[in-house]
Amino acid sequence: MTYTASVVGGTGFTGGELLRLLAGHPEFEIEQATSRSKKNKTVGHSHPNLRDLDLRFSDPTDLDSVDVLFAATPHGVSMERIDDFQAAADTVVDLSADFRLETEAQYDEWYDGHSRPELLAESEYALPELNRENLEGAELIASGGCNATATILGLLPLFENDVLSGDERIVVDVKVGSSEGGAGGGPASSHPERSGVVRPYAPTGHRHEAEIEQFLGTGVSFTAHSVDMIRGASATAHVFPDEPVSKGDLWGAYRGSYEDEPFVELVAGGGGVYRYPEPKAVAGTNRAEVGFELDPGNKRLVIFSAIDNMMKGSAGQAVHAANIALGIEETAGLEFQGLHPVGAP
Amino acid sequence: MTYTASVVGGTGFTGGELLRLLAGHPEFEIEQATSRSKKNKTVGHSHPNLRDLDLRFSDPTDLDSVDVLFAATPHGVSMERIDDFQAAADTVVDLSADFRLETEAQYDEWYDGHSRPELLAESEYALPELNRENLEGAELIASGGCNATATILGLLPLFENDVLSGDERIVVDVKVGSSEGGAGGGPASSHPERSGVVRPYAPTGHRHEAEIEQFLGTGVSFTAHSVDMIRGASATAHVFPDEPVSKGDLWGAYRGSYEDEPFVELVAGGGGVYRYPEPKAVAGTNRAEVGFELDPGNKRLVIFSAIDNMMKGSAGQAVHAANIALGIEETAGLEFQGLHPVGAP
Amino acid sequence: MTYTASVVGGTGFTGGELLRLLAGHPEFEIEQATSRSKKNKTVGHSHPNLRDLDLRFSDPTDLDSVDVLFAATPHGVSMERIDDFQAAADTVVDLSADFRLETEAQYDEWYDGHSRPELLAESEYALPELNRENLEGAELIASGGCNATATILGLLPLFENDVLSGDERIVVDVKVGSSEGGAGGGPASSHPERSGVVRPYAPTGHRHEAEIEQFLGTGVSFTAHSVDMIRGASATAHVFPDEPVSKGDLWGAYRGSYEDEPFVELVAGGGGVYRYPEPKAVAGTNRAEVGFELDPGNKRLVIFSAIDNMMKGSAGQAVHAANIALGIEETAGLEFQGLHPVGAP
Amino acid sequence: MTYTASVVGGTGFTGGELLRLLAGHPEFEIEQATSRSKKNKTVGHSHPNLRDLDLRFSDPTDLDSVDVLFAATPHGVSMERIDDFQAAADTVVDLSADFRLETEAQYDEWYDGHSRPELLAESEYALPELNRENLEGAELIASGGCNATATILGLLPLFENDVLSGDERIVVDVKVGSSEGGAGGGPASSHPERSGVVRPYAPTGHRHEAEIEQFLGTGVSFTAHSVDMIRGASATAHVFPDEPVSKGDLWGAYRGSYEDEPFVELVAGGGGVYRYPEPKAVAGTNRAEVGFELDPGNKRLVIFSAIDNMMKGSAGQAVHAANIALGIEETAGLEFQGLHPVGAP
């Protein structure tokens, strides 16, 4: 069966990634890719990997009827245009933060006032490993944020399997690539200033803390650093359980949570060069790597998780969610295994 | 229909890339991946992107019968083991330089003595855009070298369409990524010494000159530089035709040679960030980008070509050749379009 | 006044950096640079920036008498050769871990048995901001480790000014460049495998924890990641004081500890691209940047510190210590301000 | 003796580099650094390596009297403001292209109309290895362009020593770092789009051809590529002399031209990792590396030259020229030897 799909906001990095995935998807057919600034230009003008796609950007105010509409627009746009989006499509998958939080109070704490707060309760947050069942048949889906996804995937098994109760202190130190900053440019993201950095860009107060708290039921002490890669988010969680935990306990917990998950891979020790989760190893894929190490001397667990922020952290997760919503094979269009060697990339 | 395939030399970068392509190929099934040093270890131990492949390295001296055997071994190994390879497989695709040249005299000029020179005339060089018809049903295929492939693809239309006669001087200045050095390591390829370089690594006398001369019928003045990317080979050819050439002539020549080619894309001018061929735009794909610019003041043509040296420059080209040899759809298993943004990669 | 100085272990990255600093130092004159493997080769053969230095590596077993001997040898070498070193020089500055810890018991906990444990009590640890006075006239100096230096400099003011008592939990998440791995090479540090990484390389149990605990009086939960830079160590400490702390308190504490320090710069907020400590901003210099941010919601302080691991983390610190030991101006030979833009670098 | 110096255009990369050099120069004292956009902000706000400089940007229209004024402004500004500059300073060193060419006709061929053409004949081009004597006492100096400097330094000995007559065909293939694009930003220079590139940015018609032709007396076929480094310009010249040339001839020619030059180093073969000129080896320094290789089969010489485009290619060359103009020791303020390892950088 073939479903029609449109991408609103097709010139950005996330929009391009959605178009790439939809073009290669066995059950989706691209109807429209919209762009205000590059109307009538080819998709390949913005995304050189898509030059052979016979598609030009169309006006975002003139939306065709489709089965699924993906909104890859800046935060705040979807809440303004949601009626148009829902008029055009049975299923709307929004990749911004507009519909990720459950209540207006939460939203107001972290963002600047929501114009359609009544929709917050209706939308479904998409992190399939967390809440796959809610996504089946969903009509408004808020695809999870990249750093939140990495963090939640790392910590979830500890909560699901009672290693943590929610009262413990959790430090999450995240390293992200430059694609998180988007296609816009600006001095801080120019190559001379951005290359080779370890740059604290969200020392405290990162908005993804809200998503994390909403789903784990506890806040985390979150800090993000920009590092020299393009794609990738790596989260290192430092966790202090009240009771001692063995390596066997951890393997049990993580296998229990993830053994049937098609997009989560456990990587914890072993030999060779790649012994723990790394963004390099998942670049271009929808895979999350999750792993851990024990530090008995400090009564600490160190949890590592790594994703491609453009894939499992945004476009891939959105397509995964759409697959579930429409009853398509979950992995359809998301089978790319990644490259080796590759530069994260 | 399903064909069985083995990869001899599976731990190297090229071997891993072959395994990735075969694992995702609709008509191939992997029989064996061999490794002397990592026998019985999983393929994922060497190639983190292939961790979900249920396959362990086997002994290279114990080869099963298969339809196709890909040899991703260092130069010199295939000529020693060719009888074993041909005993095991109907079709042997060798990725080394052992069978690329046509005569023993050529081989001796550039390499160190061939142990099976009688096979040179029997083997078919694989650069499908050059000699596709020879590959159909071929039993011994020598997959073209990365720098030779980039160079030949850039220049071929000039010869096929009589822009050049073969008497003109041609300078080819190539820039390559670190994966060309292989998985071995060593001080010059260590990260601190290799990052950020523009390093002449083959100022003169690069062995790929032999392949280029063999197929273009004329020598080129070839120089290669290492630059800071992992995958990618970019060739800039500076060409001085005897007669003036117009942009229209060039478009005609290149379209004439390549308009039906599934893996060649013409990129010459246009707008946006990506206006000429770049390795970044083809990273992870089997695509070659080819383009050109005129410099009337210097009576010069500048020809650009870019490939992923691991794909169109080795493993992808080898699978492409095997597809042709066996009568499979040419693009089967090679459809990946590449990523944007990506770091070459 | 001119002092003579030798470098034992001159081919490594740290040895080369020592030679560079000594060659440009107004009061040192290089007597010998030793190398077992490159005996009689020029220093420029290993270090291209030092090609104009008229100096060849000499045999490490044949040491001239000098005022200061710098030992840039692998861990374990100095303890074996310390009698030779002390016979040759009045002042020995060792850059390995051999003499950093105070007691044999500490050493045995983190390393593998000390052959000269009686010298542990005699040696002086060199982190001048911590214990400058001990270094004056010192005869055996153990230059502090790179990650320990970054961590201690970040946290020291909190202990000196009673923001922390030593009972609080401290998480230190460190990101380091590839030069920490030394000049040797190996698969994990090859350019294709090492580029673009965020790679946990010491998830738990890093030996620098010993130095940190020795001087701060409390253990830290330490994890190190390799990232894509060559020089640089960046430490992010997540600290949870029992009592609320204001920004003014922090400025007071850090200014109190560091306002007279020539090599520590406070960078905390402000405008422009560089708002917190970054390795990029100190690359090539002996400067440490230290800064902080408050996270009242999580009752957390986030402390950032950044150094060039080759300079303030090893060779620069060693020269600084030698300056103090001999009564030379502290900043002599260490005035280089660094470059902008630069790639960390 | 101390001379006063001002930098007009202090926030750009070149302006920052000038300020760094002047701050460390034994005979210069910085009077003013101007900026229209960052007036009254500290120099450290733009250049993190200069945070300890007690200096704020002043208004560019209010210039103090100084001995030397360095203009690091975009092309076209200096010709408009030259009367102000010359009123303020005895010696003006302009780093733009405004005064590099000798005649209005040349200027018009490559640029867009000169407002003060009569000054073209009065200004002295600064490439000291070419025309040191003209710079002594010069009042208006046009510091040579980065790519022109790299190219001319590579080829000059061939002309000075009659290896080339000027009738031969010369191909110059240049690779440059991202700092050549300046501090401005923009999509093509954003980190995600600029990392890992080999991007033809000036396939033909680069304006530096004008400078090269002016001084070598012959045109060159010039093509420039952006590669992944920040600082650095590397020129590879492919040259075809009419008569055979031996390696000894070349050593003779290059030694003859450069043996007394403090900032040119011959690097041609030899052992170790760094066997030919590389930008990495000169990053941060005012040094140019020049080397060569013979290709008898193609009757070709390959000439390599490498500089730091911010130093020998702009700010360093400008200070060098000012040193000569004022009779200061040529190497004053330019002694930094560079770092190893370093990332070009």
XYZ file of C-alpha atoms in Angstrom, chain D residues 18-192:
175
model
C 47.739 41.783 13.632
C 46.811 42.734 17.185
C 48.307 39.509 18.513
C 51.546 40.101 16.647
C 51.795 43.742 17.646
C 51.062 42.957 21.298
C 53.990 40.546 21.351
C 56.307 42.670 19.247
C 59.311 44.134 21.049
C 59.217 47.463 19.207
C 55.568 48.153 18.553
C 52.989 49.518 20.913
C 49.329 49.328 19.997
C 47.643 52.694 19.877
C 44.209 51.851 18.514
C 42.190 48.955 17.217
C 39.104 50.144 15.432
C 35.748 48.557 14.775
C 32.538 50.024 13.572
C 30.304 47.259 14.922
C 32.044 46.507 18.220
C 33.074 49.974 19.295
C 33.935 50.075 23.024
C 33.912 46.328 23.392
C 37.151 44.724 24.488
C 39.428 43.153 21.930
C 39.036 39.910 23.881
C 35.336 39.876 23.092
C 36.217 39.116 19.477
C 39.512 37.326 19.977
C 39.558 35.016 23.002
C 43.337 34.646 22.850
C 43.663 38.382 23.500
C 41.499 38.639 26.620
C 44.371 39.894 28.713
C 44.967 42.806 26.347
C 43.680 45.968 28.009
C 42.246 47.470 24.846
C 38.815 48.387 23.522
C 37.776 48.924 19.942
C 37.555 52.585 18.948
C 35.731 54.363 16.185
C 37.416 53.946 12.801
C 36.685 57.539 11.870
C 38.683 58.905 14.780
C 42.266 57.926 14.154
C 45.187 58.919 16.342
C 48.566 59.808 14.878
C 50.817 56.784 14.800
C 53.982 55.579 13.169
C 52.316 52.714 11.335
C 48.711 52.048 10.447
C 47.660 48.582 9.394
C 44.424 48.452 7.389
C 42.690 45.077 7.668
C 39.528 46.146 5.954
C 37.538 44.575 3.106
C 38.659 45.228 -0.442
C 37.628 48.722 -1.513
C 37.721 50.402 1.888
C 41.364 51.454 1.892
C 41.174 53.250 -1.425
C 38.305 55.312 -0.046
C 40.007 56.102 3.247
C 43.623 56.292 2.174
C 43.899 60.040 2.781
C 42.751 59.592 6.372
C 45.138 56.720 6.824
C 48.075 58.646 5.434
C 47.169 61.690 7.495
C 47.304 59.547 10.616
C 50.414 57.509 9.893
C 53.802 57.869 8.257
C 53.604 54.296 7.044
C 50.414 52.628 5.906
C 50.346 48.872 5.406
C 47.226 47.801 3.588
C 46.250 44.144 3.717
C 43.531 44.341 1.077
C 43.965 44.048 -2.671
C 43.461 47.787 -3.199
C 47.067 48.727 -3.869
C 48.630 45.461 -4.995
C 48.516 45.981 -8.732
C 50.701 48.457 -10.531
C 48.402 49.953 -13.118
C 44.798 50.942 -13.390
C 44.449 48.753 -16.457
C 45.460 45.689 -14.502
C 43.124 46.630 -11.697
C 40.187 47.115 -14.012
C 40.788 43.750 -15.609
C 40.356 41.877 -12.322
C 38.380 44.217 -10.042
C 35.702 46.880 -10.414
C 37.228 50.316 -10.870
C 39.755 52.068 -8.655
C 38.943 55.411 -7.020
C 42.577 56.384 -6.517
C 44.481 54.886 -9.414
C 47.318 57.379 -9.155
C 48.430 55.648 -5.954
C 48.963 52.308 -7.640
C 52.348 53.335 -8.921
C 53.347 54.714 -5.527
C 52.533 51.695 -3.436
C 54.996 48.877 -2.829
C 53.869 45.280 -2.992
C 55.086 43.394 0.034
C 56.522 40.042 -0.561
C 59.914 40.613 0.987
C 61.544 37.605 -0.653
C 60.705 39.238 -3.972
C 61.377 42.895 -3.406
C 62.735 43.553 0.057
C 64.743 46.560 -1.054
C 61.645 48.424 -2.243
C 60.115 48.192 1.186
C 62.802 50.060 3.085
C 61.308 53.391 3.984
C 58.136 52.702 2.038
C 55.132 54.830 2.974
C 52.341 52.846 1.336
C 52.683 49.097 1.371
C 50.277 46.584 -0.146
C 50.744 43.295 1.640
C 50.648 40.365 -0.810
C 47.643 38.061 -1.058
C 47.788 34.646 0.553
C 47.388 32.465 -2.511
C 49.628 34.724 -4.560
C 52.293 34.557 -1.867
C 52.227 30.768 -1.750
C 52.359 30.544 -5.532
C 55.068 33.129 -6.103
C 57.315 31.704 -3.389
C 57.054 28.293 -4.990
C 57.848 29.453 -8.505
C 60.179 32.409 -8.032
C 63.443 30.435 -7.924
C 62.591 28.816 -11.250
C 62.419 32.228 -12.857
C 65.310 33.761 -10.957
C 67.519 30.867 -11.957
C 66.332 30.431 -15.538
C 64.742 27.040 -15.137
C 61.676 28.611 -16.678
C 61.611 31.304 -19.299
C 58.008 32.397 -18.844
C 56.668 30.713 -21.950
C 55.927 27.394 -20.303
C 52.537 26.278 -19.200
C 52.082 26.384 -15.412
C 49.180 24.831 -13.528
C 48.708 25.923 -9.924
C 46.279 23.901 -7.830
C 45.701 25.493 -4.444
C 44.029 24.183 -1.277
C 42.939 26.668 1.358
C 41.497 26.731 4.860
C 38.258 28.251 6.047
C 39.807 31.348 7.610
C 40.251 32.700 4.080
C 36.506 33.223 4.071
C 36.719 35.609 7.005
C 34.730 35.871 10.193
C 31.401 36.552 8.608
C 29.728 33.183 8.366
C 27.062 32.272 5.811
C 25.637 28.912 4.772
C 28.581 27.701 2.682
C 30.982 28.359 5.517
C 28.792 26.929 8.270
C 30.384 23.993 10.022
C 27.961 21.350 8.739
